[in-house]
Short mmCIF file of C-alpha atoms in Angstrom, two decimals:
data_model
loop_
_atom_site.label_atom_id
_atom_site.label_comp_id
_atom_site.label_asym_id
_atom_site.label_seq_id
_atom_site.Cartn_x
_atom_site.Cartn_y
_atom_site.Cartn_z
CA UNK A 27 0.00 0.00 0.00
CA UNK A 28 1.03 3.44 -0.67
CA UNK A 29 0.56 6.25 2.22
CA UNK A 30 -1.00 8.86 -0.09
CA UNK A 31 -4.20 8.05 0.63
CA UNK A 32 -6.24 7.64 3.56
CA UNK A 33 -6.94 4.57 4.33
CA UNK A 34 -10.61 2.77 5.88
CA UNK A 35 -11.23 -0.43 7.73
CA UNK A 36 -14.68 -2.20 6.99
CA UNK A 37 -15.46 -5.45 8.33
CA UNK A 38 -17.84 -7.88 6.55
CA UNK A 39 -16.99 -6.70 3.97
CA UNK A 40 -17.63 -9.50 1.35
CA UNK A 41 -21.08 -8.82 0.32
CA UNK A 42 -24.37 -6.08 0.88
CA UNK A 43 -24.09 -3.47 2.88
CA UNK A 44 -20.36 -3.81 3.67
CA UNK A 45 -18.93 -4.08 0.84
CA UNK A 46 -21.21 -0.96 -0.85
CA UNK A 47 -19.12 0.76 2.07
CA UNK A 48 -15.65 -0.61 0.93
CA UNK A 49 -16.96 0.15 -2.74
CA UNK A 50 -17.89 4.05 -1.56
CA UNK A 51 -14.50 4.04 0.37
CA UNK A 52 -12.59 3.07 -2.75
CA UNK A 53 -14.20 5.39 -5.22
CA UNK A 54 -13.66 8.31 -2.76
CA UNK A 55 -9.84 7.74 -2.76
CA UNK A 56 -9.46 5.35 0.39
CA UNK A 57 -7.02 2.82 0.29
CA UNK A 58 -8.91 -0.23 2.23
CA UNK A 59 -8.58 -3.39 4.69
CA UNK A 60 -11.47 -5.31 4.45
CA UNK A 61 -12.46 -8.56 6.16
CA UNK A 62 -15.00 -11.25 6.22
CA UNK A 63 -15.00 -14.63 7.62
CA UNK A 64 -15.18 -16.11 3.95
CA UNK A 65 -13.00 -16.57 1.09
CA UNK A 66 -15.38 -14.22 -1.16
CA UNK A 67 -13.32 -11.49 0.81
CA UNK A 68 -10.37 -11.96 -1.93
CA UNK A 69 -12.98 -11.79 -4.97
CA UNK A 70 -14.42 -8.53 -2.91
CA UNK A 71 -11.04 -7.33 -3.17
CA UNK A 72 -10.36 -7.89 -6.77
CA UNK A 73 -13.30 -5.63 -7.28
CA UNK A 74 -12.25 -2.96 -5.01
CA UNK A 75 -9.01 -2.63 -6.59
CA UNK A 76 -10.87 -2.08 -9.74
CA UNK A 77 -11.97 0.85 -8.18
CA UNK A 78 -8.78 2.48 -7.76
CA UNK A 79 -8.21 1.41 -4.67
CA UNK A 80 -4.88 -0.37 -2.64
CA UNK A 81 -6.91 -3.08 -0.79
CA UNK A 82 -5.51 -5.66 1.91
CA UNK A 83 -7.96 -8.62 2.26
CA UNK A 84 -8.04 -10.95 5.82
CA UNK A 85 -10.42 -13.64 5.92
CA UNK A 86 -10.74 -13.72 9.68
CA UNK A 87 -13.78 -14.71 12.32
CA UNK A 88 -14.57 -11.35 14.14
CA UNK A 89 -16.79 -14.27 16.65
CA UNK A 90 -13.30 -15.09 17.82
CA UNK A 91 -10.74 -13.45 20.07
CA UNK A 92 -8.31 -14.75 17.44
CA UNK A 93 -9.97 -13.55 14.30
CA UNK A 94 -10.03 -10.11 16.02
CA UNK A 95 -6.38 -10.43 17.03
CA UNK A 96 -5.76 -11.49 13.21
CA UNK A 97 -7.15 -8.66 11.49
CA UNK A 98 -6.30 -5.64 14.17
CA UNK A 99 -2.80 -7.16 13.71
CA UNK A 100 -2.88 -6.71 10.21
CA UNK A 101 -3.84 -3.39 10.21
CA UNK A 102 -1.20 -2.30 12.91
CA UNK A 103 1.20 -4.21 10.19
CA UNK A 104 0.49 -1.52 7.73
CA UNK A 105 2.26 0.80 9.94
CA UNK A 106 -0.41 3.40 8.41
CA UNK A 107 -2.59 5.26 10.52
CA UNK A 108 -6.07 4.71 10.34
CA UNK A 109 -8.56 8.16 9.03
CA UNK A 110 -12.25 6.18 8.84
CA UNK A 111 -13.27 2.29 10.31
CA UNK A 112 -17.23 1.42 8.91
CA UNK A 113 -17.44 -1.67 11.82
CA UNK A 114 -20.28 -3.36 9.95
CA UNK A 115 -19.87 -7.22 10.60
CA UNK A 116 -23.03 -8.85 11.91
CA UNK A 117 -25.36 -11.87 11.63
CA UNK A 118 -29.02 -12.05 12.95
CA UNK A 119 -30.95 -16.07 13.61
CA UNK A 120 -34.92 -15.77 13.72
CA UNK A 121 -37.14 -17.70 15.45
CA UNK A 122 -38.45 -17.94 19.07
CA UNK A 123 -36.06 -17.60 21.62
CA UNK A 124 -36.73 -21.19 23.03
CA UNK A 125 -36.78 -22.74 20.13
CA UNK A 126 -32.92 -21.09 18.56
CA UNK A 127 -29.70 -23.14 19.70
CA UNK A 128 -27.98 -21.13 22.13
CA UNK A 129 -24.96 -21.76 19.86
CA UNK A 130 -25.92 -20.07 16.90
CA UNK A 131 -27.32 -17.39 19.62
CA UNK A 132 -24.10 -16.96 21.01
CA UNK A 133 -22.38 -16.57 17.97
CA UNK A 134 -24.72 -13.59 17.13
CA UNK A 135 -23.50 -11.67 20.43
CA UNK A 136 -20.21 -12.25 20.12
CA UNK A 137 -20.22 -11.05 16.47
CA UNK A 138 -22.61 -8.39 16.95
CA UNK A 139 -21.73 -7.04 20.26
CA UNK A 140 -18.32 -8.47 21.31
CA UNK A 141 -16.35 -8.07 17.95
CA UNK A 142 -18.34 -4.77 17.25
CA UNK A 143 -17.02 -3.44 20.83
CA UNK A 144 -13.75 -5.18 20.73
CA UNK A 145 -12.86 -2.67 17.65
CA UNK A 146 -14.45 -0.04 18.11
CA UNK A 147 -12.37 0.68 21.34
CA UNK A 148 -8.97 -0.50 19.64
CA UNK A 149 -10.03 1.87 16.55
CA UNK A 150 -11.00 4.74 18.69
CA UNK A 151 -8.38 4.63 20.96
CA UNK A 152 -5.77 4.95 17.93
CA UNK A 153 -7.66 7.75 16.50
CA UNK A 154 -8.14 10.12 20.08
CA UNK A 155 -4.55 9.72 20.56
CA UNK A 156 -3.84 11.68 16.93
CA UNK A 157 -7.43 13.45 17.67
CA UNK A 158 -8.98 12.20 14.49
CA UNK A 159 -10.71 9.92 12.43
CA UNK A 160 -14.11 8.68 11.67
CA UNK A 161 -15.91 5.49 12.81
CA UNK A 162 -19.26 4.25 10.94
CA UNK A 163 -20.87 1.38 13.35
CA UNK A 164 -23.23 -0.65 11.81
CA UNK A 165 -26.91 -0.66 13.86
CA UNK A 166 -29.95 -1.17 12.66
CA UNK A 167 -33.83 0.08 13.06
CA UNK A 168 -33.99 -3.21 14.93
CA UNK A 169 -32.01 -1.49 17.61
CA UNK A 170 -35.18 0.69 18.60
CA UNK A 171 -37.77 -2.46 19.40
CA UNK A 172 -37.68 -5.26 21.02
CA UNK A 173 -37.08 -8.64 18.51
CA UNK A 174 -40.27 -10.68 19.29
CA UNK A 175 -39.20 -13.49 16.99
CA UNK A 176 -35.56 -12.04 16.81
CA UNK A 177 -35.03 -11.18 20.24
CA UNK A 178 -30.86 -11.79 20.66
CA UNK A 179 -30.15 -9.82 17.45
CA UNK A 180 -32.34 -6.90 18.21
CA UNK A 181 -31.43 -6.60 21.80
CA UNK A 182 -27.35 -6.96 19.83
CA UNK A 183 -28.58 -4.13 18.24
CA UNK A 184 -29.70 -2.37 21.25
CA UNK A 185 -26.55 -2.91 22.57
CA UNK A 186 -24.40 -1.51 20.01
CA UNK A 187 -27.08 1.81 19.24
CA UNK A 188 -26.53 2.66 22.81
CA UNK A 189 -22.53 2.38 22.97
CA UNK A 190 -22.28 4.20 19.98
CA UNK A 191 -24.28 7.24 21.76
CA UNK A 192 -22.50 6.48 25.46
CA UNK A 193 -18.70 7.03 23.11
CA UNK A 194 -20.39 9.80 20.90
CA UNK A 195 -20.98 11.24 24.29
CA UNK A 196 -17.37 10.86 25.92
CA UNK A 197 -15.83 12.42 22.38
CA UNK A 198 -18.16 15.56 21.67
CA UNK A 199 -15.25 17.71 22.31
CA UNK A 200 -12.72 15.69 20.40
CA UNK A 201 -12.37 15.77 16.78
CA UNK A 202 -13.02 12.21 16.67
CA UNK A 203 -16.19 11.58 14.63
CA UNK A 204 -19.09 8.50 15.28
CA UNK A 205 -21.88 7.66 13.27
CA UNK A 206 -24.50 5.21 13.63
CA UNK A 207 -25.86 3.41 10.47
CA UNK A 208 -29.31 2.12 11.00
CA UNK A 209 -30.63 0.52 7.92
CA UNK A 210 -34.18 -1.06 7.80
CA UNK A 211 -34.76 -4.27 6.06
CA UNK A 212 -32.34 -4.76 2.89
CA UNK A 213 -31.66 -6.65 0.44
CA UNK A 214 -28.55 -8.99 1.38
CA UNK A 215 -28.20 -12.63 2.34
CA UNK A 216 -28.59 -11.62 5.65
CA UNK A 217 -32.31 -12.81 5.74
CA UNK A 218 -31.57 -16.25 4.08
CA UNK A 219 -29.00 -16.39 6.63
CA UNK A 220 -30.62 -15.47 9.26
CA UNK A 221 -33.38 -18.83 8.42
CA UNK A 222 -35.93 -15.43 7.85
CA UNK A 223 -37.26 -16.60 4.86
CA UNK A 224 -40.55 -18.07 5.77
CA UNK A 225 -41.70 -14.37 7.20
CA UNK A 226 -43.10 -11.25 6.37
CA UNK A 227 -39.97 -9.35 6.93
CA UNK A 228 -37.91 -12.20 4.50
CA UNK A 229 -40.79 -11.81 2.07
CA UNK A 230 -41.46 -8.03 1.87
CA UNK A 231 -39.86 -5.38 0.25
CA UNK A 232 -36.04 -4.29 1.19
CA UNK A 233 -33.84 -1.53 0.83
CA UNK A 234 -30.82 -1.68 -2.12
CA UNK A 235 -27.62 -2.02 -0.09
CA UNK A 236 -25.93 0.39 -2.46
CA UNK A 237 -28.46 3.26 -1.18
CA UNK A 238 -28.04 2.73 2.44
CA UNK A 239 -24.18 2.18 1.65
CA UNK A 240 -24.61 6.08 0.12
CA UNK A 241 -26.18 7.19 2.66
CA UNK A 242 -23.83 5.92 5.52
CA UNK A 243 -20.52 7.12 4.14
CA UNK A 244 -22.21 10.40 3.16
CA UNK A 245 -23.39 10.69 6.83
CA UNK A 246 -19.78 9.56 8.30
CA UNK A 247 -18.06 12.12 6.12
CA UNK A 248 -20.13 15.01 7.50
CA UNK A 249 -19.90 13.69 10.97
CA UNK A 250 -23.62 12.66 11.69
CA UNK A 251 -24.25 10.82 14.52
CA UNK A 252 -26.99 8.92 13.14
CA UNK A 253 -28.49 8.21 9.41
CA UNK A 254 -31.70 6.29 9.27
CA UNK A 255 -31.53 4.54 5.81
CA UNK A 256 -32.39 4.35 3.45
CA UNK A 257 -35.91 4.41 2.17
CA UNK A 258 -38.33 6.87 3.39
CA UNK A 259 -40.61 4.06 5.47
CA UNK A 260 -37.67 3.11 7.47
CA UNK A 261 -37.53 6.92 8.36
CA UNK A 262 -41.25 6.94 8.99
CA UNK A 263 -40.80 3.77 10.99
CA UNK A 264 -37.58 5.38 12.88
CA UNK A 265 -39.69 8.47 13.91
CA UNK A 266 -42.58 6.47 14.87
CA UNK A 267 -40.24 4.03 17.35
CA UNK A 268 -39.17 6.93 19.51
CA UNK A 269 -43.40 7.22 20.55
CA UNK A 270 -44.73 4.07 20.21
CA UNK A 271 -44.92 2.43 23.71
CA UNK A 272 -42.50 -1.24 23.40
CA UNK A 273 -45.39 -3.88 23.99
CA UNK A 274 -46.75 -2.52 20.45
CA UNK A 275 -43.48 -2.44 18.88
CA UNK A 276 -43.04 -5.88 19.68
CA UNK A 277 -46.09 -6.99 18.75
CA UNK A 278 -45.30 -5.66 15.45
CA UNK A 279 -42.31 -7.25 15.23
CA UNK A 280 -43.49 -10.66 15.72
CA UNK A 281 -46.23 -10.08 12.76
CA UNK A 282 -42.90 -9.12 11.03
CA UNK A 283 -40.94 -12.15 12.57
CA UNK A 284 -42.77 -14.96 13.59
CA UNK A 285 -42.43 -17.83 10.69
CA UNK A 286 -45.89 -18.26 8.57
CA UNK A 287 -45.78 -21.97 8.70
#
């Protein structure tokens, strides 16, 4: 990598929403280190370099203390400093919350929260001591009601849009920037993934990654601290979460949820 450009750290990075935010990173002259637990990281990479772009791929498990080891290691390797970090690596698991194995429920905390955490405090305490940079954290519009149906990745979520605010909070006075990103539902493979495809939510209209991808880097660069995206009815639906009392809000998330057979 060359040290002309400022360079960006985006994790799950691979595919949807991630790697619209390495693609957006590239084509506004960021150099890039981009992971994902999968070897589709390397073809994500051949596109980003496409783009213009000096790009340093690790295929490394952010659910693991190792993988987080691995790829923090490789960026300290670059002996670059680091000007943005869009910490977007997560995984959600539907269905009841006796009926999911508290494996795969585990692995969504310690991806969601742990990892999430993990690097945002090694990230932000690189950037305060040079007193800048710019962190994008990955949230979502489940963050603001509880998951009836997908209770352990909204309340992951929940978790994650309330650090975010806690550190926005510690840094107001330090030119240290953090955004939250919190797309509504969009289309990825995180619903197929997620075993959401037997429900309304996996069913009904989504949002094009590349939009909220857009809209995210758009809202880091001008040092938001949170961007709703990207269609208009996950702004409505945004709005409407800050009145609506939580025993409705879950209710409507189970219609959303709850599988139809």
């Amino acid at each position: 990598m060359t040290d002309t450009k400022p360079l960006a750290l985006v994790t799950g990075a691979s595919s949807g929403i991630g790697y619209e935010l390495a693609k957006q990173f590239a084509q506004h002259g960021f150099d890039l280190v981009i992971d994902a637990e999968d070897p589709t990281i390397d073809t994500a990479a051949a596109k980003l370099r496409a783009e213009g772009a000096e790009v340093t791929a690790v295929q490394a498990d952010l659910r693991t203390p190792d993988g987080i080891e691995q790829l923090w290691t490789r960026v300290q390797g670059l002996g670059r400093p680091l000007d943005a970090a869009a910490l977007n690596a997560g995984v959600g698991r539907g269905g009841a919350f006796v009926d999911t194995d508290w494996a795969d429920d585990l692995e969504v905390m310690q991806l969601n929260v742990v990892s999430t955490a993990a690097l945002l405090k090694l990230v932000l305490v690189q950037m305060t001591g040079r007193n800048a940079g710019r962190v994008l954290v990955t949230s979502s519009i489940a963050a603001t009601m509880p998951g009836a149906y997908q209770p352990v990745y909204n309340a992951s979520k929940s978790f994650v849009q309330s650090l975010t605010e806690a550190v926005q909070q510690e840094l107001k006075d330090s030119a240290v920037t953090i955004t939250a990103l919190m797309p509504g539902p969009t289309d990825t493979e995180f619903f197929s993934r997620a075993d959401l495809d037997d429900t309304a939510i996996g069913q009904g209209p989504k949002d094009d990654p590349a939009e909220v991808a857009a809209q995210g880097f758009e809202a880091l660069m001008a040092g938001e601290e949170k961007v709703l995206a990207a269609s208009l009815k996950t702004k409505v639906q945004g709005a409407a979460n800050k009145v609506l009392p939580d025993s409705l809000k879950s209710s409507a998330h189970e219609a959303m949820a709850k599988p139809r057979d």
